[in-house]
PDB file of C-alpha atoms and ligand atoms in Angstrom:
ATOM      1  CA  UNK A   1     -24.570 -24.129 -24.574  1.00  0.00           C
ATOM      2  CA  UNK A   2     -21.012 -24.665 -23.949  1.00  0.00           C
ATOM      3  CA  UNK A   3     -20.233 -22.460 -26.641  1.00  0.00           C
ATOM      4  CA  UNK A   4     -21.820 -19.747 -24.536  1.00  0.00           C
ATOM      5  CA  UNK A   5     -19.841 -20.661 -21.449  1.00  0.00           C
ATOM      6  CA  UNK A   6     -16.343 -20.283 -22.921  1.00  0.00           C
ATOM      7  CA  UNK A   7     -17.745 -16.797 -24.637  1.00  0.00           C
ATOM      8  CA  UNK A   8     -18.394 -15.686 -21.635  1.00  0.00           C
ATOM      9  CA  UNK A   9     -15.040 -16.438 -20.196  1.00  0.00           C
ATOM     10  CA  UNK A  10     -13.420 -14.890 -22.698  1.00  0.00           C
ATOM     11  CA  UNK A  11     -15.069 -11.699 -22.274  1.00  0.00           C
ATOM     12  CA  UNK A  12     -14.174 -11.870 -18.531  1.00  0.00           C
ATOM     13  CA  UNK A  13     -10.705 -12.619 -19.625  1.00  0.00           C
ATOM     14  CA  UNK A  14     -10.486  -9.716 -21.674  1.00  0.00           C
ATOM     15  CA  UNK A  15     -12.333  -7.486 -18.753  1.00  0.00           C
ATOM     16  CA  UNK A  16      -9.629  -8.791 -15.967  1.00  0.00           C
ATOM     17  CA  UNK A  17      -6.999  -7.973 -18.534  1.00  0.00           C
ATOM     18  CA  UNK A  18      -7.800  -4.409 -19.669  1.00  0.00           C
ATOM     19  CA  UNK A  19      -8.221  -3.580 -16.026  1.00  0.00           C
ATOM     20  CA  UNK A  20      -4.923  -3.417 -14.276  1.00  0.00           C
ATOM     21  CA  UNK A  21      -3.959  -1.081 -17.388  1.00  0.00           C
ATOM     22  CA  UNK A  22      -6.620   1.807 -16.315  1.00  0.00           C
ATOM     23  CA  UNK A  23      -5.462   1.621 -12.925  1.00  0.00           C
ATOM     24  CA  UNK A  24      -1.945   2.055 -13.555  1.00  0.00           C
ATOM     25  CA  UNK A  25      -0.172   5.299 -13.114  1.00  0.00           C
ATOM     26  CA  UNK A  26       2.168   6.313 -15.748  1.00  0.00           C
ATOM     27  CA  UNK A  27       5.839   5.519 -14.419  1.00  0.00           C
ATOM     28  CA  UNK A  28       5.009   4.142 -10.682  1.00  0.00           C
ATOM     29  CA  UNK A  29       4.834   1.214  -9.590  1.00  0.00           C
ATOM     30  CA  UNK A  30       4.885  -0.831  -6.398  1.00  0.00           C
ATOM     31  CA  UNK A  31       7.242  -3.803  -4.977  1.00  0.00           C
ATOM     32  CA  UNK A  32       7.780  -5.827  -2.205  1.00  0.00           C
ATOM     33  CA  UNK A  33       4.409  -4.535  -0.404  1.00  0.00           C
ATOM     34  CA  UNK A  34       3.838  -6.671   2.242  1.00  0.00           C
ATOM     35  CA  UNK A  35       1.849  -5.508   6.059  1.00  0.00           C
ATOM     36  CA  UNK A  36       2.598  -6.929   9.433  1.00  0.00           C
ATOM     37  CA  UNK A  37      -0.314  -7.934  11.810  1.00  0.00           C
ATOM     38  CA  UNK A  38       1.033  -8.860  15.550  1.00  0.00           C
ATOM     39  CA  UNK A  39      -2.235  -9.115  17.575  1.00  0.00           C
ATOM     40  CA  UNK A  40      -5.786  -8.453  15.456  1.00  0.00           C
ATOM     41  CA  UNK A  41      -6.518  -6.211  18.309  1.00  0.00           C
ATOM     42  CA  UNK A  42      -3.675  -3.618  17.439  1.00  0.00           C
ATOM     43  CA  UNK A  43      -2.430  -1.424  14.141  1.00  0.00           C
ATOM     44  CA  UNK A  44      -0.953  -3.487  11.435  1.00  0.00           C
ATOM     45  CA  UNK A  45       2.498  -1.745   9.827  1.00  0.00           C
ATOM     46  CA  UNK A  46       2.590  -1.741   5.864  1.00  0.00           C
ATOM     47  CA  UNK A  47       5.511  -1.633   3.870  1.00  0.00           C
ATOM     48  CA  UNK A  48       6.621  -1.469   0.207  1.00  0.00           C
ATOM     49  CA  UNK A  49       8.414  -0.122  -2.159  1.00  0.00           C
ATOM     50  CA  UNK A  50       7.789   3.048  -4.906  1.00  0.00           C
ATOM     51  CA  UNK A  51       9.556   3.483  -7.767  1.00  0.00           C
ATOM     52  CA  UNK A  52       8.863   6.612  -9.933  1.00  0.00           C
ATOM     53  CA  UNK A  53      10.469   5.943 -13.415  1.00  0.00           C
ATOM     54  CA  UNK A  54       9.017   9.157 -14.870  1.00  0.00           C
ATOM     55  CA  UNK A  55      10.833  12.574 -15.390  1.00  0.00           C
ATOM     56  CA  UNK A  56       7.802  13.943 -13.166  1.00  0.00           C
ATOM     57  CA  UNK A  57       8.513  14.315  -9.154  1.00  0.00           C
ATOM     58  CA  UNK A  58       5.275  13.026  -7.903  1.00  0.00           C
ATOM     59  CA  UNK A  59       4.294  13.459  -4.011  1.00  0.00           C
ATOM     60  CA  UNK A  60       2.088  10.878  -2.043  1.00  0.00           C
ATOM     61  CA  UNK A  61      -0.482  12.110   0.354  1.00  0.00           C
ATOM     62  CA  UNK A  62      -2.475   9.004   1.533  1.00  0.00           C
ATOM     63  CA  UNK A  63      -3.202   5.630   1.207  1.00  0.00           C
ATOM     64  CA  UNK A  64      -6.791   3.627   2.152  1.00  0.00           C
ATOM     65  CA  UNK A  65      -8.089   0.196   1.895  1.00  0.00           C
ATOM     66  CA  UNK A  66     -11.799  -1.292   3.350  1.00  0.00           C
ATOM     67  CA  UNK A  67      -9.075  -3.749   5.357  1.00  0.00           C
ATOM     68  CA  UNK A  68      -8.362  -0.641   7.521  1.00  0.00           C
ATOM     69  CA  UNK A  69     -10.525   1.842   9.413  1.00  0.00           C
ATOM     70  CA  UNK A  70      -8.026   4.195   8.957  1.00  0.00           C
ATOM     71  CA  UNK A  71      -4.650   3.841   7.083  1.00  0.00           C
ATOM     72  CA  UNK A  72      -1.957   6.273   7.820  1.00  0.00           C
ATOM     73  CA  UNK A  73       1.239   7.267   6.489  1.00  0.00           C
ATOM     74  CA  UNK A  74       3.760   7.466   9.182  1.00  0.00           C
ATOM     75  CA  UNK A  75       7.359   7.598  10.597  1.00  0.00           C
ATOM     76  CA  UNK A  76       9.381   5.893  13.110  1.00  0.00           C
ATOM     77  CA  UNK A  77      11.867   7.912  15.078  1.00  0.00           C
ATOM     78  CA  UNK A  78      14.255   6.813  17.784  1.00  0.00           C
ATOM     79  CA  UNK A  79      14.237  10.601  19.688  1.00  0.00           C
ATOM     80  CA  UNK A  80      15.752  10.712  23.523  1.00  0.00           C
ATOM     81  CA  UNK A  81      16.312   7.330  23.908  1.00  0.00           C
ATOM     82  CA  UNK A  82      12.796   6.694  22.979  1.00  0.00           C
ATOM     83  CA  UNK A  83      10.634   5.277  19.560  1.00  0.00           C
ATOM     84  CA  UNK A  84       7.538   6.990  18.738  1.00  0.00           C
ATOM     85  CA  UNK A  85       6.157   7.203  15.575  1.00  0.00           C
ATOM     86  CA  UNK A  86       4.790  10.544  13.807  1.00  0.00           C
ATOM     87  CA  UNK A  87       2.346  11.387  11.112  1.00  0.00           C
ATOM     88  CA  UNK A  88       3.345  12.354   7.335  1.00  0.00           C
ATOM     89  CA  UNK A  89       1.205  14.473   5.640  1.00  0.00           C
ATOM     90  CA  UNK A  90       3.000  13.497   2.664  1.00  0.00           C
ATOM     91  CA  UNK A  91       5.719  12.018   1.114  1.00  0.00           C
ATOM     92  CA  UNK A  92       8.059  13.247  -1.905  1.00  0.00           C
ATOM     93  CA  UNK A  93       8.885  10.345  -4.683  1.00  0.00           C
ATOM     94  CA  UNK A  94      11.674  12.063  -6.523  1.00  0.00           C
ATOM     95  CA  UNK A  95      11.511  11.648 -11.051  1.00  0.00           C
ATOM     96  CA  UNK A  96      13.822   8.582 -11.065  1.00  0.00           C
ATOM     97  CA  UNK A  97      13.700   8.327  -7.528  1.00  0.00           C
ATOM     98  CA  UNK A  98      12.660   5.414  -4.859  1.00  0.00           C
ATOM     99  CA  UNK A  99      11.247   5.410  -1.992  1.00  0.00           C
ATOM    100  CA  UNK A 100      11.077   2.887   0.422  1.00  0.00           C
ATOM    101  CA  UNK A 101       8.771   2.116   3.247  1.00  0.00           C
ATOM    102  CA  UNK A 102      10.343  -0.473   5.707  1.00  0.00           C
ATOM    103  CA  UNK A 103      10.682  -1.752   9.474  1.00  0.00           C
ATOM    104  CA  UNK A 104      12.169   0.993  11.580  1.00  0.00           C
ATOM    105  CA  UNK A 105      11.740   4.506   9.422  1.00  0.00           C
ATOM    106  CA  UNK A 106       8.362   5.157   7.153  1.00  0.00           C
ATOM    107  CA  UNK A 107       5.251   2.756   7.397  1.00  0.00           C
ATOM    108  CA  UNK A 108       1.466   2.426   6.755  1.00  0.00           C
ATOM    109  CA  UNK A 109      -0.373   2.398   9.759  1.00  0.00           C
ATOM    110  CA  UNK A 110      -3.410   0.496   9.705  1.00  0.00           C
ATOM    111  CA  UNK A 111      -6.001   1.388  12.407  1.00  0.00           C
ATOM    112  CA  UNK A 112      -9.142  -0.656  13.333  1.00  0.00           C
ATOM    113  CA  UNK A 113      -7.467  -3.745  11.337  1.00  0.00           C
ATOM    114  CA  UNK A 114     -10.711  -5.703   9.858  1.00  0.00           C
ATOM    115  CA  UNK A 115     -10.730  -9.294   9.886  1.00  0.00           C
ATOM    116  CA  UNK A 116      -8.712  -9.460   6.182  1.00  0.00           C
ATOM    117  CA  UNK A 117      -5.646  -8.194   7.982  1.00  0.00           C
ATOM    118  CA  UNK A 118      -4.658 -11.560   8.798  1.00  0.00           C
ATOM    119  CA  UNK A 119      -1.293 -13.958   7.352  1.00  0.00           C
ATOM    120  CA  UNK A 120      -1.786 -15.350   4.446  1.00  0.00           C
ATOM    121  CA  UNK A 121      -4.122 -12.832   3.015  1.00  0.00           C
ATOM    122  CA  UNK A 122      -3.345 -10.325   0.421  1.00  0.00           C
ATOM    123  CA  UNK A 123      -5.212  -6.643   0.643  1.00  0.00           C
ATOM    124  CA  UNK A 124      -5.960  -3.821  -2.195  1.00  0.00           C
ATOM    125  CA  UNK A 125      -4.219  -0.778  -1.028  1.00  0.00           C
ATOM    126  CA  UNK A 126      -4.863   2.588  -3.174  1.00  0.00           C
ATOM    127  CA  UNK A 127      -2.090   5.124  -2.668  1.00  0.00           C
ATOM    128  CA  UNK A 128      -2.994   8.992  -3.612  1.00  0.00           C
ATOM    129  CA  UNK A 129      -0.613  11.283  -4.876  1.00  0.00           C
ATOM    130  CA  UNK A 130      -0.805  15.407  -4.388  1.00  0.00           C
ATOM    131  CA  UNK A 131      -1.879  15.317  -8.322  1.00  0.00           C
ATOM    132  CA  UNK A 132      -5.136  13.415  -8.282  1.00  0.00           C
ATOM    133  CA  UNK A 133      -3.194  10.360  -9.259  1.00  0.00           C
ATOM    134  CA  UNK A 134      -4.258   6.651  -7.225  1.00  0.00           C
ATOM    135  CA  UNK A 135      -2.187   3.417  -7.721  1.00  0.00           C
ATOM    136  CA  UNK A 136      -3.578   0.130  -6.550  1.00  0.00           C
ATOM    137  CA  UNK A 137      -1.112  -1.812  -4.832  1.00  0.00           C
ATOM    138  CA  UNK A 138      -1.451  -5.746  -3.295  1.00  0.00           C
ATOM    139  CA  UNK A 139      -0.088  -6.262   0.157  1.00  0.00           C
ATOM    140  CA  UNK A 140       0.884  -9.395   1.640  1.00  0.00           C
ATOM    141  CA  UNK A 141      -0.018 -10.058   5.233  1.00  0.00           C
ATOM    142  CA  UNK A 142       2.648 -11.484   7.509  1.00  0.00           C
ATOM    143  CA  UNK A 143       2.435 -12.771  11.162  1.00  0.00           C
ATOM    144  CA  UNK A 144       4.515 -10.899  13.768  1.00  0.00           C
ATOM    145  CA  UNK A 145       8.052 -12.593  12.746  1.00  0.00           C
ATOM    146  CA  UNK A 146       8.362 -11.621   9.530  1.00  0.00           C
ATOM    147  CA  UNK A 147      10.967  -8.983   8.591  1.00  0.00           C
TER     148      UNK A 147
HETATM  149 CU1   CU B   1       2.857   3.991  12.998  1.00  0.00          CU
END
C-alpha cells in the first residue's frame, strides 16, 4: 500500500514537471509580474515584464485570467494637464527586445476583480500574441502601497 502512494506521487511529479514545458513559448518569458488591488470594489493594475529572446518580433494582443471579468491591456497618459488611461489593441515585443509594463505608462487592467485579486495571492494570467501563441504568467497581488 505505501508502495502505491509514493507511485502515485511520482507520476504527479512527473505530470507537474512536464507541464510548465508545453506551456512555454519559445523565447518569451515573463518577470517581475506583480497586480495592484486598492479597493476590491475597483480595477486592479497588472504589471510585468516581457522579454522576447527570439530572432522573431512577436506582437501581444490580450491577456485573460478567471480572477478578472475582463482584463485589458492599457496605457496611461498625462494629456492637458490631465491622466487618463487608453486602450491597446496590441502591443509590439521587438526579437531581442523588452517590454515593460509598469506604474505610470502600460498596464493590465483588471475589471470586475473576483475575490482572488486580493494581497498575498498569486493569479494565472495567459497573455495572447497576434500569432496564436499564449504564455502563462503568475502575478503577485499587492495592497495599494506597493510600487
Ligand atoms: Cu487602465
Amino acid at each position: 500500500m505505501p508502495g502505491r502512494i509514493l507511485k502515485s506521487a511520482g507520476l504527479l511529479g512527473l505530470i507537474l514537471a512536464v507541464r510548465p514545458a508545453l506551456a512555454a513559448e519559445p523565447g518569451l518569458s515573463v518577470s517581475d509580474a506583480w497586480m495592484r488591488v486598492v479597493l476590491s470594489s475597483r480595477p486592479a493594475a497588472g504589471y510585468f515584464t516581457l522579454s522576447n529572446a527570439s530572432a522573431r518580433d512577436r506582437t501581444l494582443v490580450g491577456a485573460e485570467t478567471p480572477a478578472c471579468g475582463q482584463l485589458m491591456l492599457h496605457r496611461s497618459v498625462h494629456q492637458g494637464g490631465q491622466d487618463r488611461m487608453e486602450m491597446l489593441k496590441s502591443v509590439p515585443v521587438p526579437a531581442h527586445g523588452t517590454v515593460k509594463f509598469a506604474p505610470g505608462g502600460n498596464h493590465l487592467m483588471c475589471l470586475m476583480p473576483t475575490t482572488d485579486v486580493a494581497p498575498g495571492h498569486t493569479l494565472a494570467v495567459t497573455l495572447r500574441f497576434a500569432d496564436g501563441g499564449t504564455l502563462v504568467a503568475t502575478f503577485a497581488v499587492r495592497g495599494a502601497m506597493a510600487k
